[in-house]
Coordinates of N, CA and C in Angstrom, one line a residue:
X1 N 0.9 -1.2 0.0 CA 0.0 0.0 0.0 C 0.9 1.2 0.0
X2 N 0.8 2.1 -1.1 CA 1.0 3.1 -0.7 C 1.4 4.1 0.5
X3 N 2.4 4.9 0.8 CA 2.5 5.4 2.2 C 1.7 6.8 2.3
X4 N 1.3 7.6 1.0 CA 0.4 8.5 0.7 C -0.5 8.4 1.4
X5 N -1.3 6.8 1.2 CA -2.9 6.2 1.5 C -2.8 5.8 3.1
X6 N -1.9 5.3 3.1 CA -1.3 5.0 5.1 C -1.8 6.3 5.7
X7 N -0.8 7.5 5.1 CA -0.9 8.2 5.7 C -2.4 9.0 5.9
X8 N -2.9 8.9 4.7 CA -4.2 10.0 4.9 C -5.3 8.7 5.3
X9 N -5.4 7.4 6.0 CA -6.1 6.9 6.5 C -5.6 7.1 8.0
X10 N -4.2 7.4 8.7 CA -3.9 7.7 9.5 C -4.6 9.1 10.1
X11 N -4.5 9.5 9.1 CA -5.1 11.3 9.6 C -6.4 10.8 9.9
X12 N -7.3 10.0 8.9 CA -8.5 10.2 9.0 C -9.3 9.7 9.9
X13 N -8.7 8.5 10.8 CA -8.5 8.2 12.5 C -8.2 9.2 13.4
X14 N -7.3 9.9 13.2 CA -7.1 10.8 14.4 C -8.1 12.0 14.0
X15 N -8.5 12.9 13.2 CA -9.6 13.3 12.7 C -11.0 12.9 13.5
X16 N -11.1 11.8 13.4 CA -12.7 10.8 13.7 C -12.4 11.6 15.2
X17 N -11.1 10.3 15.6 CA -11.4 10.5 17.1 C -11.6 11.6 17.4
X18 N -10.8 13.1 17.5 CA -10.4 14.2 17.9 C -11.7 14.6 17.9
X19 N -12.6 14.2 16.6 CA -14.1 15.2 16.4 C -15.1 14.4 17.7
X20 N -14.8 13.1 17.8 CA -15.5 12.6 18.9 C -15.5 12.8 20.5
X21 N -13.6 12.7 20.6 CA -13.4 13.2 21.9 C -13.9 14.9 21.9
X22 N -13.4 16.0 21.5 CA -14.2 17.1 21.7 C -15.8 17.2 21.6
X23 N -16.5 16.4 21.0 CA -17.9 16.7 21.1 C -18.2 16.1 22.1
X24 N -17.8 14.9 22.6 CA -18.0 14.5 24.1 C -17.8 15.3 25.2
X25 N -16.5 15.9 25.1 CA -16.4 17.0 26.7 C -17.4 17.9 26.3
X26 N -17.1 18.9 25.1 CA -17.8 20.4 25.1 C -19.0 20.1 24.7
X27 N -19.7 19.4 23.6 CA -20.8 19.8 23.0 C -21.6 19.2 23.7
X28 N -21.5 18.1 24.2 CA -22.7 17.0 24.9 C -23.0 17.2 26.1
X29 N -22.1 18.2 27.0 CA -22.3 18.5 28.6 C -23.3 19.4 28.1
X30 N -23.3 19.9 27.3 CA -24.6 21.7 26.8 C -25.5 21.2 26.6
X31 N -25.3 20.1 25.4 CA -26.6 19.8 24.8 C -28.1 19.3 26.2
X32 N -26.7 18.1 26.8 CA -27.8 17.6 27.9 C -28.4 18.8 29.1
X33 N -27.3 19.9 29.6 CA -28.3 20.8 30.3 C -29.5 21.6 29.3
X34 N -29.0 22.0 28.4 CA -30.2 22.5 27.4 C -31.3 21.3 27.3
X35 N -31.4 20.4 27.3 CA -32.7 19.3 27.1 C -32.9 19.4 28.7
X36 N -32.2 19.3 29.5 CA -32.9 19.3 31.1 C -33.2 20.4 30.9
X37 N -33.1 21.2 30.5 CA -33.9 22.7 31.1 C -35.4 22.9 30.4
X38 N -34.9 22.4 28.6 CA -36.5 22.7 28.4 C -37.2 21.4 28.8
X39 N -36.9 20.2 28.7 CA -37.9 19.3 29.1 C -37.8 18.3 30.5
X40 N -38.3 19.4 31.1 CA -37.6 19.2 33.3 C -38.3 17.6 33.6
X41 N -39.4 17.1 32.7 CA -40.2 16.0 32.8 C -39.0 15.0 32.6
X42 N -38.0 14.6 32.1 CA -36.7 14.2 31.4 C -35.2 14.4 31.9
X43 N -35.7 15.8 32.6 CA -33.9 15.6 33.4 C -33.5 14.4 34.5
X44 N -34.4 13.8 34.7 CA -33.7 12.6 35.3 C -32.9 11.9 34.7
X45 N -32.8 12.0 33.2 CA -32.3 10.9 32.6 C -30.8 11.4 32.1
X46 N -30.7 13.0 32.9 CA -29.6 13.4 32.0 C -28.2 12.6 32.3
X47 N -28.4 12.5 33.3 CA -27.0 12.0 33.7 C -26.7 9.7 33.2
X48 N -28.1 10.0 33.1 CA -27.7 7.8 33.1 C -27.2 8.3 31.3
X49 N -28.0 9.0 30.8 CA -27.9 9.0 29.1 C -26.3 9.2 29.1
X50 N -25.9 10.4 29.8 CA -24.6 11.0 30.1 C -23.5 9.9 29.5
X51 N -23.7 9.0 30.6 CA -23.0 7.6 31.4 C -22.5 6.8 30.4
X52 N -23.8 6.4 29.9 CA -23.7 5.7 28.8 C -23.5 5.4 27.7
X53 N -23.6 7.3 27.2 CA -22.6 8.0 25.9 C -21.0 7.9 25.7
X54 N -21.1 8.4 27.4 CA -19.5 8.3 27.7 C -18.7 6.7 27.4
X55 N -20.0 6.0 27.9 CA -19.3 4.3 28.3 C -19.2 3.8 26.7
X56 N -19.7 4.1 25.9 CA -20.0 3.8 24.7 C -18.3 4.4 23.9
X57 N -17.6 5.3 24.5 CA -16.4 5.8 24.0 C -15.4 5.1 24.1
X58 N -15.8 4.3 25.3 CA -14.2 2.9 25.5 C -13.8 2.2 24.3
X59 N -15.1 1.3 23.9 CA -14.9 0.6 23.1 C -14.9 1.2 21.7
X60 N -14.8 2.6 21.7 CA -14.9 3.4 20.3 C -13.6 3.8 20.4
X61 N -12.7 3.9 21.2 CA -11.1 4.0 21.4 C -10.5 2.8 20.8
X62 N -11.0 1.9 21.5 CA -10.5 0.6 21.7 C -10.0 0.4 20.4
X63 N -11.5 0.4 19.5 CA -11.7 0.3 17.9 C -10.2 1.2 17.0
X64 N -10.2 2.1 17.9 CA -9.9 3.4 16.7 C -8.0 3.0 17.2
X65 N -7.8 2.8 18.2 CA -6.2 2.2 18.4 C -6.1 1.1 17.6
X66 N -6.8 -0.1 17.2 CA -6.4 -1.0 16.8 C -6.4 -0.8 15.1
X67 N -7.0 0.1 14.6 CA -7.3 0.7 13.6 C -5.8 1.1 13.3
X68 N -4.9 1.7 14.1 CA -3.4 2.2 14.0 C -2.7 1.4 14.3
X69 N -2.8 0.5 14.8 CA -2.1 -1.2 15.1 C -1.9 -2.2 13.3
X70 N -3.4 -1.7 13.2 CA -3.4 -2.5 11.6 C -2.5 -1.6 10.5
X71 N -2.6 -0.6 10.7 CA -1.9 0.3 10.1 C -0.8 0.4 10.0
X72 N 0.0 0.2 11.3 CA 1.5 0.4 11.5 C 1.7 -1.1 10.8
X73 N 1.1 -2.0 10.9 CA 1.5 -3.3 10.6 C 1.6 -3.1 9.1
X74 N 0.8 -3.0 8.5 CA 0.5 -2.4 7.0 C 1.7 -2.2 6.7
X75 N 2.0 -1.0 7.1 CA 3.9 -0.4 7.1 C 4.8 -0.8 6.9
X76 N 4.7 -1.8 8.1 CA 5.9 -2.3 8.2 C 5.8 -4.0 7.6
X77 N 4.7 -3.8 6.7 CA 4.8 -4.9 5.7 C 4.7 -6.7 6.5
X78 N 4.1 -6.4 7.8 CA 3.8 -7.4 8.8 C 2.1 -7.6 8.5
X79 N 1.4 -7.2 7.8 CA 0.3 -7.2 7.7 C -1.1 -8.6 8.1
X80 N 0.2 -9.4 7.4 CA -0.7 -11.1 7.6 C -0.2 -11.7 8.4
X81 N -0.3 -11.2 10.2 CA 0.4 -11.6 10.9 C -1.0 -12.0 12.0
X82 N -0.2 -13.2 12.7 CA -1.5 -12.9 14.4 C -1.4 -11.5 14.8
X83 N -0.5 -10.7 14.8 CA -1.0 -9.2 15.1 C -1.8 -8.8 14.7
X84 N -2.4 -8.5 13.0 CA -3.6 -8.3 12.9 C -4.7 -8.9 12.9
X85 N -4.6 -10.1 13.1 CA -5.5 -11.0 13.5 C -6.1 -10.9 15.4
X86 N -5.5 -10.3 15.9 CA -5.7 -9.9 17.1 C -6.2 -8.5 17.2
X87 N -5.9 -7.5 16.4 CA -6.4 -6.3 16.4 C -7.7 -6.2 15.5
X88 N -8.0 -6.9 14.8 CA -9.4 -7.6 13.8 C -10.2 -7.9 14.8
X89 N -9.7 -9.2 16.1 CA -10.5 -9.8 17.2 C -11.0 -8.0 18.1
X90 N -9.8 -7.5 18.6 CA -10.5 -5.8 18.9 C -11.6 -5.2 18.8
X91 N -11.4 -5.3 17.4 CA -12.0 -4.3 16.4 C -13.8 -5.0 16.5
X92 N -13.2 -6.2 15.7 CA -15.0 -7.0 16.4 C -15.4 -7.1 17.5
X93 N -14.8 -7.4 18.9 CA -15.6 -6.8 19.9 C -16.1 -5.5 20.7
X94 N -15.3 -4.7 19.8 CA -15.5 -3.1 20.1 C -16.8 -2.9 19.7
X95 N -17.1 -3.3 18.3 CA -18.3 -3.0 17.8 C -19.4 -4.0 18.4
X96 N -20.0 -5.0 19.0 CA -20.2 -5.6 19.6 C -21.0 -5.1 20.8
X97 N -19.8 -4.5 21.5 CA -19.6 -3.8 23.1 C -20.4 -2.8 23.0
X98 N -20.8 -1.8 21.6 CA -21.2 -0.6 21.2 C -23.1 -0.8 21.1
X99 N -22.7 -2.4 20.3 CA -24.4 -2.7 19.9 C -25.3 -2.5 21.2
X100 N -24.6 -3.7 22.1 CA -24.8 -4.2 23.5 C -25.5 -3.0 24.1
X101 N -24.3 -1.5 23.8 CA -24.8 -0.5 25.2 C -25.7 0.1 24.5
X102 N -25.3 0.6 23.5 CA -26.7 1.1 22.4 C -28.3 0.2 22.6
X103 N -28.3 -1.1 22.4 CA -29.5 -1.6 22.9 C -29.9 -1.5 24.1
X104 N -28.9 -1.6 25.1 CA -29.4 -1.6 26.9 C -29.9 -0.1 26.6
X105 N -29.4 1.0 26.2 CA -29.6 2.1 26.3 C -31.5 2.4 25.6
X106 N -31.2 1.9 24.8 CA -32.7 2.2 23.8 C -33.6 1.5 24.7
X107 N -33.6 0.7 25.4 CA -34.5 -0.4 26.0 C -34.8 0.1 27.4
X108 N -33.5 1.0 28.2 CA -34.3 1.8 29.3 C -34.9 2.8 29.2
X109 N -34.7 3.8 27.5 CA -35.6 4.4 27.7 C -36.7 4.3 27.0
X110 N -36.7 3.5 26.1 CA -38.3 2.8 26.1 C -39.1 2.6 27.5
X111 N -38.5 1.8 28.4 CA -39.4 1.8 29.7 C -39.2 2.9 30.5
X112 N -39.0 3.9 30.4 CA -39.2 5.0 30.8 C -39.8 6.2 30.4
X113 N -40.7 5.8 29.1 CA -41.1 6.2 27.8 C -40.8 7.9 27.7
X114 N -39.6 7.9 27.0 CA -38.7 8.8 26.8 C -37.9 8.6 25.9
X115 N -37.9 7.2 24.9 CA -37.0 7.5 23.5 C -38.3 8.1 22.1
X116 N -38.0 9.2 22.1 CA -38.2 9.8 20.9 C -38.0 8.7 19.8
X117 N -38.5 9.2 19.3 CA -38.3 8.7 17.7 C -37.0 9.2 17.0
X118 N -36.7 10.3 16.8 CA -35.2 10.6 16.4 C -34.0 10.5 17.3
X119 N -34.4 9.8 18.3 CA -33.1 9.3 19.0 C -33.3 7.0 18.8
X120 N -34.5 7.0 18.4 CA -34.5 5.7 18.1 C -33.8 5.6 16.6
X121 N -34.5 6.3 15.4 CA -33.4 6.2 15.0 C -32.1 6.9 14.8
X122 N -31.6 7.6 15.6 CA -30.3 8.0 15.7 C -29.4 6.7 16.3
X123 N -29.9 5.6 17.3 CA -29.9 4.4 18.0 C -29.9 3.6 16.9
X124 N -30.8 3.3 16.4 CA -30.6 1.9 15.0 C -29.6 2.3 14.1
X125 N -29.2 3.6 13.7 CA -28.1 4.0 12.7 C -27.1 3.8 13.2
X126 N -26.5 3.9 14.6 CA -25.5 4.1 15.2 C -25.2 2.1 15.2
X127 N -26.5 1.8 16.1 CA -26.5 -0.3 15.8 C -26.3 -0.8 14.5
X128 N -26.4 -0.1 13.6 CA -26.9 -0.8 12.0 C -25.0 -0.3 11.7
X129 N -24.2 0.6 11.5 CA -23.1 1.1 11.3 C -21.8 0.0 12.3
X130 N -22.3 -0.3 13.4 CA -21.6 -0.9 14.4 C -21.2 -2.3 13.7
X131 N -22.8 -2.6 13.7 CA -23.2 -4.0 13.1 C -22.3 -4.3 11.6
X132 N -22.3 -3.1 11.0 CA -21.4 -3.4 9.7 C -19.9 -3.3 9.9
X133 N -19.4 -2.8 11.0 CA -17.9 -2.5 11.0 C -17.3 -4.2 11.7
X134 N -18.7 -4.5 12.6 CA -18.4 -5.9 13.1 C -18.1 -6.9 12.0
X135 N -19.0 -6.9 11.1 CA -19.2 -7.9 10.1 C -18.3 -8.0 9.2
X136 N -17.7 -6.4 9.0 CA -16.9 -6.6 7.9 C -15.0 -7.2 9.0
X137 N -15.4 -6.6 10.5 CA -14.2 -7.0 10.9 C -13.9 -8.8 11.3
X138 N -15.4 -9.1 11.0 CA -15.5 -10.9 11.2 C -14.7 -11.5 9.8
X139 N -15.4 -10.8 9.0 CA -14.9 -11.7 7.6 C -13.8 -11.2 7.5
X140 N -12.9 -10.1 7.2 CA -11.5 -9.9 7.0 C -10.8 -10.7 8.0
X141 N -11.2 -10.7 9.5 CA -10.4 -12.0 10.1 C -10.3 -13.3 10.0
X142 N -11.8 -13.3 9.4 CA -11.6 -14.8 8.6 C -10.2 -15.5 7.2
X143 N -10.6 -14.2 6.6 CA -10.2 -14.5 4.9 C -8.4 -14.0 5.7
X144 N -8.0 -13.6 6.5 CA -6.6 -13.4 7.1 C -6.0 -14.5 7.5
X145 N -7.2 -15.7 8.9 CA -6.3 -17.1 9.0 C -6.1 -17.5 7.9
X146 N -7.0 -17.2 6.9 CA -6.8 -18.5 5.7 C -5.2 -18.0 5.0
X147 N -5.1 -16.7 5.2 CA -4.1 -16.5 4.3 C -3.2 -16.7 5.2
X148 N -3.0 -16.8 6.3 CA -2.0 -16.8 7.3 C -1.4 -18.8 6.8
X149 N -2.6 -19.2 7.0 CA -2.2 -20.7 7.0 C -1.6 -20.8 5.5
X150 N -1.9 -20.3 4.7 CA -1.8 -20.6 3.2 C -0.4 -20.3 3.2
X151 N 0.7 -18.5 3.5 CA 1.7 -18.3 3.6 C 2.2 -19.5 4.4
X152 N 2.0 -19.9 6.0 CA 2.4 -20.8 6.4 C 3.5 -21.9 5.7
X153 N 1.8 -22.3 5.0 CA 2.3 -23.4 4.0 C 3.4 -23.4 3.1
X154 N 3.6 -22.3 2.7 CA 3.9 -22.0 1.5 C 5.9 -21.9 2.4
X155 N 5.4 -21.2 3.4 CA 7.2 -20.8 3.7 C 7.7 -22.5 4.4
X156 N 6.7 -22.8 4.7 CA 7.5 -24.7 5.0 C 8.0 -25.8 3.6
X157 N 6.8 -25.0 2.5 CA 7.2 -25.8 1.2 C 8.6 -25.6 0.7
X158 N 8.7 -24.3 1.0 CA 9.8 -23.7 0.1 C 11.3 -23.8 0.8

């Protein structure tokens, strides 16, 4: 791969995160007192929703380091290694971990009947995106042992 394309998928990780971590501290502490203030029926929930957004950022790190793991490996031309096959394993339980709190999340406030509709689907887009980064991180670690075993073979033949 190219080191041009390394590089501007590198940027475009630290980019994601950077826009994520800042909207976490600054924009979301506002947003949630602005919603407690106009709808006071609902500020109980500011702080569990808070929690949850937050908790939802572990495994969105988790994701986004191993994302630079595969990358550096890329590089350094180590690519079809158990190292990316362990940062693949990451990557699919990050997304996973995401669906998980996204569902717990939609499901308390369903019984608290307080999920709106544009946070249900803000909730299924977020599960449906997850759901795809998982799937595609299942099958690339699939189609990876196989090549792993296949080099294998191939450096014992030779």
């Amino acid at each position: 791969m190219k080191k041009w394309m390394l590089n501007l998928l590198k940027i475009s990780l630290v980019v994601i995160g950077f826009v994520i971590l800042m909207l976490s501290i600054f924009w979301l502490p506002s947003v949630a007192n602005t919603l407690a203030e106009q709808n006071p029926e609902y500020a109980y929930l500011k702080y569990p929703l808070l929690f949850g957004i937050y908790l939802t950022c572990i495994p969105f790190y988790i994701g986004v380091y191993n994302g630079f793991v595969i990358l550096r490996l890329i590089e350094k031309d180590k690519a079809f290694t158990e190292y990316t096959n362990k940062s693949l394993t990451y990557i699919f339980y990050s997304s996973i971990a995401i669906i998980l709190l996204y569902v717990i999340g939609m499901v308390y406030l369903i019984f608290n009947n307080a999920l709106h509709p544009s946070l249900f689907l803000l909730g299924v887009g977020i599960i449906f995106m997850s759901f795809i980064i998982a799937s595609a991180a299942g099958v690339i670690k699939a189609l990876l042992i196989k090549v792993i075993e296949i080099k294998n073979e191939h450096d014992l033949t030779i």
